[in-house]
């Protein structure tokens, strides 16, 4: 039920009747609404070929369609554009069809696919900080949208648990507690069940060990060795490492739950270790990989200078790219993934280029579409990657707390403490999520909580406020959005009402764009337009005091449709609407 598609079909038929190329019949929303609601520019490119003036062609097309009752007005303007305005009754009918449809007129895919989404990507022992926020926000929105479309989605957090930082941690713990059995190669007993360190200790140990290794090549070498031994399966190291992973996962699950974000799979880089030997062997056997200076690499340069993907380092350790490649193999073999979407910082574009090319060369995922959604950086007001006032990175939990302190309640009366907390929490999440998702994901943006938490402008709180306002309007009139009593929307009685109806036709298109391009900002922009048009409508169109019963009922139904749409769109963005705020 994309209105533009419906209009385009009508125009294509007219084009065909005139033996004109129907592909040119595209109808879209008008860039100049004062001239018409929609436009078709198909006459323009035909002029040369037909040796006719574009306006003549436009008028021929108009003659074919103008008697259709769905149009109020179809006019050709110089040099050859066609402006289209719909009949108000048709528009109202369209609204009623949306209202009666459980999906509000939104399409479902005809070819559901198995889609795996790789987002989050946190690392063991490193607390989530502000730099980790974009991936889960964008990824979560995409998993919601894909599921809504009918695809079978599995999201995987893909924990960073197999790199050199694991060896660094092992060596650091050895320094702290050299007598622990994990370091005794002759130990054959069972290892302690209790972890030797808490998650908070881990988060201090990690930066300390990383500084030590960066400053001292000797220490780094030890860490590399420990990593290689861990990967080869040294018992004590595995047991110690398992503690790191367990305490980290417990903490991460809490952090993501605070964002109301959930993953189907909690796998990590380490999970594919068992696949790696065979994969490397196959790549060597079929000539895709080769040895180079003691390492094993896959050359991936096509007509550029892309550096090779390193599969195995000279010390036998595998790399970030190796586990990613093997994970593709696993996702194809065990999960029959037809599409894998990686939501990862665009600074990793080269990495994904290498991995995807290697996968293609090695024939690992011949029928699987591999997509990297590379998002931009979150910057401070100085245009550099966001830092706290003290120059550190802001923890994710601090970020949410900061958003909460900025969330204020509009109405306090009759709300319990729990209710207030719940509202504050919802507003804070809406603030952060909407601010992030409303950017074109590839762009960097300036993280400015003061701006994002305003109740005016294109912000999460403004949208929540608008939706809550509709809830309250309906509640006062004793209607709810889910109520069975449904009135008919009748033709608009003023411009604001008409504009709102027209805006509401655009939901399926906004959703389609988000789905096709993995771009959440279309939904954000749409939700914002709906809220703006609704608030204009409401200020010009009384409801409670409206005397004409048909008009009143129609406006109630329009409120219901608007609210239903906002609920759906915000849900797809991962944003919950409180009852009051
Ligand atoms: N752990 C990685 C990092 O911190 C991100 C993982 C992204 N996903 C992936 N399949 N490579 O950079």
XYZ file of C-alpha atoms and ligand atoms in Angstrom:
593
model
C 0.000 0.000 0.000
C 2.549 2.542 -1.059
C 0.500 5.408 -2.437
C 3.248 6.503 -4.822
C 3.301 3.009 -6.317
C -0.444 3.056 -6.784
C -0.287 6.415 -8.562
C 2.705 5.318 -10.589
C 0.754 2.304 -11.839
C -2.104 4.543 -12.956
C 0.298 6.786 -14.810
C 2.146 3.813 -16.332
C -1.128 2.673 -17.859
C -1.597 6.106 -19.372
C 1.957 6.039 -20.704
C 1.366 2.625 -22.233
C -1.821 3.750 -23.948
C 0.179 6.526 -25.555
C 2.982 4.085 -26.401
C 5.351 5.928 -24.108
C 7.998 4.219 -22.016
C 6.041 3.261 -18.829
C 9.239 3.217 -16.780
C 9.205 6.999 -16.927
C 5.810 7.241 -15.278
C 7.166 7.519 -11.744
C 4.990 9.566 -9.400
C 6.459 10.996 -6.250
C 5.596 13.371 -3.498
C 5.868 16.920 -4.700
C 8.933 18.938 -3.862
C 6.671 22.001 -4.027
C 3.492 21.151 -2.133
C 1.956 24.552 -2.938
C 1.686 23.412 -6.587
C 0.340 19.936 -5.946
C 0.648 16.998 -3.616
C 2.434 14.723 -6.071
C 4.319 15.129 -9.279
C 5.203 13.136 -12.358
C 8.129 14.379 -14.442
C 8.031 11.610 -17.040
C 7.184 13.869 -19.965
C 10.456 15.772 -19.761
C 12.923 13.128 -20.967
C 10.575 12.073 -23.815
C 10.584 15.395 -25.601
C 13.754 14.937 -27.576
C 12.923 11.457 -28.738
C 9.341 12.337 -29.766
C 10.287 15.729 -31.185
C 7.422 17.255 -29.274
C 7.431 19.871 -26.561
C 7.359 18.355 -23.059
C 4.228 20.311 -22.165
C 2.404 18.769 -25.131
C 3.366 15.308 -23.965
C 2.385 16.190 -20.400
C -1.030 17.315 -21.615
C -1.516 14.094 -23.595
C -0.796 12.122 -20.433
C -3.108 14.323 -18.393
C -5.934 13.713 -20.885
C -5.611 10.008 -20.206
C -5.918 10.283 -16.427
C -7.842 13.434 -15.674
C -11.276 11.811 -15.552
C -10.260 9.428 -12.820
C -12.243 10.390 -9.746
C -9.311 9.927 -7.406
C -7.848 13.197 -8.656
C -9.016 16.603 -7.669
C -6.601 18.213 -10.036
C -3.965 17.161 -12.556
C -2.216 20.076 -14.223
C 0.654 20.454 -16.614
C 3.024 23.309 -15.954
C 5.863 24.635 -18.050
C 8.157 23.289 -19.195
C 6.414 19.903 -18.826
C 5.823 18.856 -15.253
C 2.609 17.254 -14.096
C 1.256 18.308 -10.717
C -1.228 16.053 -9.019
C -3.687 16.715 -6.222
C -5.850 13.952 -4.837
C -9.549 14.093 -4.234
C -10.207 14.470 -0.486
C -12.578 11.514 -0.470
C -9.969 9.284 -1.987
C -7.458 10.405 0.623
C -9.925 9.686 3.423
C -10.637 6.237 1.964
C -6.923 5.570 1.914
C -6.780 6.509 5.603
C -9.624 4.136 6.410
C -7.914 1.276 4.637
C -4.769 1.887 6.668
C -6.763 2.058 9.866
C -8.490 -1.242 9.122
C -5.254 -3.007 8.257
C -3.380 -4.717 11.068
C -0.059 -3.664 9.512
C -1.310 -0.152 8.777
C -0.754 -0.807 5.107
C 2.886 -1.802 5.463
C 4.175 -4.481 3.119
C 5.721 -7.799 4.063
C 8.522 -9.365 2.106
C 7.423 -11.962 -0.431
C 10.732 -13.775 -0.142
C 11.576 -14.068 3.556
C 15.247 -14.675 4.142
C 17.433 -15.972 6.907
C 19.257 -12.872 8.013
C 22.001 -12.755 10.595
C 22.780 -9.469 12.247
C 26.144 -8.886 13.811
C 26.075 -5.894 16.097
C 27.152 -4.895 19.566
C 30.636 -6.340 19.187
C 31.727 -5.631 22.775
C 35.065 -6.908 24.013
C 35.646 -9.096 27.017
C 36.872 -7.189 30.084
C 36.159 -3.792 28.562
C 33.120 -1.997 29.967
C 30.761 -0.562 27.374
C 31.389 3.092 26.755
C 29.922 5.775 24.576
C 31.824 4.501 21.531
C 29.879 1.252 21.771
C 26.455 2.783 21.556
C 25.831 3.239 17.862
C 26.142 -0.384 16.861
C 23.448 -1.758 19.195
C 21.083 1.146 18.531
C 21.268 0.851 14.756
C 21.467 -2.943 14.847
C 18.462 -3.249 17.116
C 16.372 -1.012 14.882
C 17.345 -3.064 11.842
C 16.524 -6.355 13.525
C 13.109 -4.986 14.456
C 12.451 -3.717 10.932
C 13.603 -6.935 9.294
C 11.455 -9.027 11.608
C 8.469 -6.816 10.912
C 9.027 -7.399 7.207
C 8.831 -11.122 7.795
C 12.471 -12.138 7.537
C 13.878 -14.680 9.939
C 16.435 -12.750 11.934
C 19.113 -13.996 14.294
C 21.151 -11.364 16.040
C 24.588 -12.216 17.379
C 26.584 -10.044 19.757
C 29.881 -11.431 18.422
C 31.946 -10.913 21.518
C 35.588 -9.883 21.098
C 37.086 -12.705 23.121
C 39.971 -14.162 21.141
C 42.513 -11.454 20.468
C 45.824 -10.433 22.034
C 43.998 -8.596 24.807
C 43.132 -12.048 26.205
C 46.821 -12.898 26.487
C 47.464 -9.515 28.097
C 44.873 -10.257 30.759
C 46.290 -13.709 31.404
C 49.790 -12.293 31.897
C 48.543 -9.499 34.115
C 46.713 -11.935 36.370
C 49.832 -14.075 36.504
C 51.688 -11.051 37.874
C 49.022 -10.511 40.503
C 48.495 -14.107 41.564
C 51.373 -16.252 40.243
C 50.354 -19.210 42.421
C 46.937 -19.725 40.890
C 46.639 -23.193 39.374
C 45.834 -21.759 35.907
C 49.530 -21.086 35.366
C 50.808 -24.464 36.511
C 51.257 -26.600 33.411
C 51.391 -29.776 35.485
C 48.095 -29.092 37.216
C 45.584 -31.828 36.456
C 42.879 -31.135 39.046
C 39.719 -29.110 38.604
C 40.070 -25.362 38.503
C 38.215 -23.117 40.962
C 34.599 -22.345 40.143
C 34.843 -18.852 41.577
C 36.415 -16.314 39.239
C 39.711 -14.908 40.575
C 38.615 -11.363 39.683
C 35.368 -9.432 39.550
C 34.172 -7.599 36.496
C 35.168 -4.275 38.054
C 38.655 -5.548 38.728
C 38.854 -6.824 35.171
C 37.987 -3.408 33.839
C 40.939 -1.973 35.768
C 43.318 -4.775 34.882
C 42.609 -4.469 31.196
C 43.855 -0.903 30.634
C 46.808 -1.502 32.937
C 47.932 -4.564 31.015
C 47.408 -2.855 27.717
C 49.580 0.112 28.724
C 52.268 -2.220 30.011
C 52.355 -4.119 26.730
C 52.376 -1.008 24.615
C 55.333 0.364 26.536
C 57.325 -2.803 26.655
C 57.879 -5.059 23.656
C 58.921 -7.892 25.945
C 55.600 -7.800 27.767
C 53.785 -7.647 24.460
C 55.628 -10.722 23.278
C 54.548 -12.597 26.411
C 50.956 -11.578 25.819
C 51.122 -12.749 22.215
C 52.529 -16.066 23.277
C 49.845 -16.521 25.911
C 47.214 -15.707 23.292
C 48.595 -18.274 20.888
C 48.651 -20.890 23.651
C 45.127 -20.028 24.715
C 43.962 -20.473 21.140
C 45.794 -23.803 20.883
C 43.851 -24.956 23.928
C 46.176 -24.777 26.943
C 43.915 -26.025 29.735
C 44.719 -23.543 32.489
C 44.502 -20.570 30.159
C 41.164 -21.722 28.827
C 39.794 -22.080 32.347
C 41.006 -18.639 33.342
C 39.729 -17.124 30.113
C 36.323 -18.723 30.663
C 36.061 -16.719 33.877
C 36.770 -13.485 32.003
C 34.099 -14.339 29.476
C 31.508 -15.343 32.069
C 31.824 -12.262 34.252
C 31.889 -10.003 31.200
C 28.803 -11.534 29.634
C 26.826 -11.178 32.855
C 27.691 -7.487 32.975
C 27.091 -6.887 29.272
C 23.671 -8.505 29.393
C 22.694 -6.025 32.080
C 24.022 -3.091 30.077
C 22.164 -4.064 26.913
C 19.005 -4.791 28.898
C 19.226 -1.233 30.232
C 19.010 -0.141 26.607
C 16.156 -2.594 26.078
C 18.225 -4.407 23.489
C 18.441 -8.182 23.223
C 20.474 -10.642 21.180
C 19.487 -14.117 20.074
C 23.026 -15.421 20.195
C 25.833 -14.670 22.590
C 28.609 -16.096 20.511
C 32.117 -14.816 20.236
C 35.194 -14.931 18.068
C 36.393 -17.956 20.042
C 33.402 -20.058 19.019
C 34.800 -20.739 15.577
C 38.248 -21.868 16.690
C 37.373 -25.474 15.846
C 36.595 -24.502 12.240
C 39.795 -22.609 11.646
C 42.316 -25.395 10.967
C 40.221 -26.959 8.204
C 39.343 -23.597 6.753
C 43.001 -22.574 6.561
C 43.944 -25.924 5.098
C 41.250 -25.646 2.432
C 42.335 -22.149 1.554
C 45.935 -23.336 1.183
C 44.915 -26.426 -0.811
C 42.877 -24.536 -3.344
C 45.492 -21.839 -3.687
C 43.402 -19.044 -2.234
C 45.819 -18.623 0.679
C 49.591 -18.744 0.645
C 52.517 -18.529 2.989
C 54.327 -15.279 3.367
C 57.168 -14.603 5.800
C 56.062 -17.371 8.127
C 52.437 -16.227 8.132
C 49.494 -17.472 6.074
C 47.651 -14.822 4.125
C 44.883 -14.433 1.569
C 45.712 -11.786 -1.032
C 42.574 -9.751 -1.589
C 43.723 -6.827 -3.708
C 41.570 -6.529 -6.814
C 42.500 -3.488 -8.845
C 43.678 -1.633 -5.801
C 46.218 -1.934 -3.049
C 44.049 -3.614 -0.440
C 46.436 -5.368 1.950
C 46.100 -9.141 2.287
C 43.990 -10.738 4.989
C 46.275 -12.407 7.536
C 44.876 -15.797 8.481
C 47.608 -17.118 10.751
C 50.499 -15.128 12.192
C 54.008 -16.570 12.314
C 53.508 -17.477 15.989
C 50.469 -19.543 15.049
C 47.904 -17.129 16.497
C 44.815 -16.313 14.477
C 43.599 -12.795 13.900
C 40.435 -10.708 13.944
C 39.958 -11.390 10.232
C 40.441 -15.135 10.644
C 37.671 -15.451 13.199
C 35.413 -13.226 11.113
C 36.005 -15.387 8.055
C 35.366 -18.598 9.976
C 32.258 -17.047 11.492
C 30.876 -16.481 8.001
C 31.508 -20.142 7.327
C 29.699 -21.080 10.525
C 26.771 -18.795 9.799
C 26.369 -20.269 6.349
C 26.806 -23.915 7.378
C 24.986 -23.982 10.696
C 22.418 -21.258 10.237
C 21.958 -21.158 6.445
C 22.373 -17.391 6.514
C 21.278 -15.793 3.246
C 22.271 -12.363 4.353
C 24.687 -11.195 7.036
C 24.519 -7.593 8.141
C 27.429 -6.175 10.149
C 26.709 -2.977 12.023
C 30.229 -1.822 12.809
C 32.058 1.511 12.867
C 33.010 2.640 9.359
C 36.636 2.833 10.466
C 36.554 -0.932 10.037
C 35.549 -0.720 6.371
C 38.912 -1.999 5.179
C 38.666 -4.980 7.492
C 35.267 -5.939 6.099
C 36.409 -5.385 2.559
C 39.249 -7.827 3.185
C 37.036 -10.374 4.911
C 34.242 -10.205 2.316
C 36.676 -10.489 -0.580
C 38.458 -13.387 1.086
C 35.108 -15.112 1.666
C 34.226 -14.676 -1.978
C 37.600 -15.954 -3.184
C 37.490 -18.922 -0.843
C 33.942 -19.775 -1.922
C 32.834 -19.670 1.706
C 29.566 -17.844 1.206
C 28.671 -18.159 -2.465
C 24.983 -17.420 -1.998
C 25.094 -15.155 1.000
C 24.881 -11.417 0.773
C 27.439 -9.737 3.039
C 26.698 -6.184 4.053
C 28.696 -3.802 6.190
C 26.688 -0.954 7.685
C 29.608 1.301 8.569
C 28.459 4.098 10.826
C 30.167 7.369 11.622
C 31.781 8.618 14.806
C 30.142 10.212 17.763
C 31.980 13.476 18.299
C 32.193 16.069 21.017
C 31.458 19.731 20.395
C 35.105 20.142 19.384
C 34.461 17.822 16.443
C 36.777 15.150 17.858
C 35.643 11.760 19.187
C 33.559 12.381 22.280
C 35.424 12.618 25.595
C 34.195 13.413 29.100
C 35.198 16.674 30.723
C 38.101 14.911 32.392
C 39.229 13.627 29.009
C 38.182 10.028 29.535
C 35.630 7.935 27.703
C 32.137 8.029 29.093
C 30.726 4.745 30.310
C 27.448 3.753 28.774
C 25.772 3.636 32.167
C 26.936 7.200 32.875
C 25.563 8.291 29.531
C 22.129 6.911 30.349
C 22.257 8.523 33.794
C 23.117 11.859 32.210
C 20.163 11.527 29.870
C 17.944 10.720 32.842
C 18.971 13.848 34.731
C 17.866 15.867 31.717
C 14.519 14.146 31.362
C 11.857 16.141 33.110
C 8.245 15.280 33.708
C 5.505 17.520 32.417
C 2.844 16.271 34.775
C 3.702 14.997 38.201
C 0.334 14.651 39.832
C -0.946 11.247 40.773
C 2.193 9.426 39.670
C 3.865 6.997 42.002
C 7.630 6.997 42.425
C 7.929 3.872 40.315
C 5.846 5.372 37.559
C 7.984 8.485 37.561
C 11.155 6.451 37.353
C 9.740 4.410 34.515
C 8.806 7.549 32.588
C 12.205 9.143 33.167
C 13.830 5.989 31.912
C 11.703 5.892 28.762
C 12.368 9.549 28.033
C 16.106 9.063 28.539
C 16.243 6.121 26.150
C 14.117 7.966 23.601
C 16.517 10.903 23.878
C 19.590 8.850 23.133
C 18.091 6.455 20.605
C 16.260 9.012 18.505
C 19.258 11.355 18.444
C 21.426 8.598 17.112
C 19.043 6.976 14.665
C 17.882 10.223 13.099
C 21.307 10.783 11.539
C 22.218 9.274 8.214
C 24.217 6.444 9.740
C 27.371 7.078 7.735
C 27.683 10.619 9.104
C 29.610 11.568 12.185
C 27.511 13.583 14.600
C 28.025 15.797 17.576
C 26.847 14.291 20.789
C 24.996 17.052 22.584
C 22.654 15.723 25.244
C 21.375 19.209 26.089
C 20.099 19.538 22.544
C 18.819 15.973 22.232
C 16.766 16.231 25.403
C 14.769 19.306 24.363
C 11.019 18.914 24.146
C 10.926 20.850 20.903
C 12.498 20.120 17.557
C 13.497 16.815 16.074
C 14.088 14.974 19.339
C 12.986 11.818 21.084
C 11.221 13.697 23.896
C 9.234 15.746 21.361
C 8.006 12.566 19.734
C 7.114 10.936 23.021
C 5.387 14.098 24.093
C 3.322 14.161 20.883
C 2.321 10.515 21.213
C 1.440 10.936 24.895
C -0.603 13.963 23.981
C -2.701 11.899 21.588
C -3.120 9.216 24.212
C -4.377 11.831 26.610
C -6.763 13.363 24.072
C -8.275 9.966 23.399
C -8.395 9.034 27.073
C -10.300 12.191 27.947
C -12.872 11.320 25.284
C -13.006 7.737 26.507
C -11.381 6.222 23.463
C -8.252 4.190 23.237
C -6.027 3.309 20.363
C -6.812 -0.363 20.621
C -10.526 0.139 21.169
C -12.805 -1.895 18.962
C -15.020 1.060 18.325
C -13.673 2.465 15.148
C -15.020 5.495 13.398
C -14.546 6.391 9.783
C -12.176 9.075 8.756
C -14.005 11.469 6.489
C -12.678 14.019 4.087
C -10.470 16.720 5.479
C -12.180 19.896 6.624
C -9.113 22.125 6.677
C -5.574 22.287 5.324
C -3.928 21.016 8.472
C -6.204 18.010 8.558
C -5.524 17.298 4.887
C -1.772 17.636 5.404
C -1.869 15.222 8.295
C -3.782 12.683 6.197
C -1.356 13.125 3.357
C 1.606 12.649 5.680
C 0.086 9.502 7.129
C 0.013 7.919 3.665
C 3.822 7.927 3.705
C 4.421 5.283 6.383
C 4.878 2.274 4.078
C 7.325 4.216 1.930
C 9.424 5.390 4.881
C 9.538 1.849 6.153
C 10.445 0.455 2.752
C 13.365 2.858 2.489
C 14.616 1.890 5.929
C 14.381 -1.777 5.025
C 15.899 -1.537 1.556
C 18.820 0.639 2.556
C 19.238 -0.324 6.219
C 18.737 3.351 7.038
C 16.796 4.057 10.234
C 16.762 7.826 9.662
C 13.849 7.558 7.197
C 11.647 6.276 9.987
C 12.866 9.030 12.330
C 12.210 11.734 9.790
C 8.797 10.256 9.141
C 7.841 10.077 12.818
C 8.910 13.686 13.217
C 6.782 14.819 10.247
C 3.791 12.974 11.643
C 4.239 14.633 15.040
C 4.598 18.094 13.495
C 1.554 17.656 11.256
C -0.466 16.226 14.090
C 0.290 19.136 16.395
C -0.682 21.590 13.654
C -3.872 19.680 13.007
C -4.770 19.598 16.660
C -4.263 23.290 17.174
C -6.617 24.069 14.274
C -9.169 21.331 14.673
C -11.099 21.085 17.921
C -12.197 17.622 18.919
C -13.862 17.645 22.334
C -15.798 20.809 21.497
C -16.522 19.982 17.853
C -20.282 20.129 17.311
C -20.560 18.295 14.016
C -20.667 14.673 15.014
C -19.250 13.261 11.778
C -16.337 15.665 11.952
C -15.719 14.858 15.576
C -15.735 11.113 14.996
C -13.514 11.464 11.974
C -11.005 13.448 14.001
C -11.030 10.860 16.747
C -10.304 8.172 14.160
C -7.529 10.321 12.725
C -6.023 10.605 16.200
C -6.188 6.851 16.485
C -4.463 6.274 13.171
C -1.770 8.816 14.020
C -1.137 7.178 17.362
C -1.096 3.687 15.890
C 1.497 4.816 13.401
C 3.641 6.513 16.036
C 3.492 3.451 18.246
C 4.583 1.231 15.380
C 7.368 3.504 14.154
C 8.762 4.165 17.612
C 8.627 0.482 18.412
C 10.663 -0.219 15.297
C 13.159 2.363 16.498
C 13.306 0.609 19.860
C 11.514 3.436 21.670
C 8.712 2.854 24.153
C 5.963 5.398 24.761
C 4.813 5.965 28.353
C 1.122 6.469 29.163
C 1.817 9.893 30.583
C 4.843 12.096 30.940
N 34.931 -6.395 18.840
C 35.127 -5.586 17.685
C 35.717 -4.237 18.075
O 35.662 -3.858 19.218
C 33.866 -5.354 16.913
C 33.250 -6.599 16.355
C 32.383 -6.316 15.167
N 31.883 -7.510 14.506
C 32.603 -8.290 13.735
N 32.056 -9.384 13.242
N 33.839 -7.996 13.395
O 36.243 -3.563 17.223
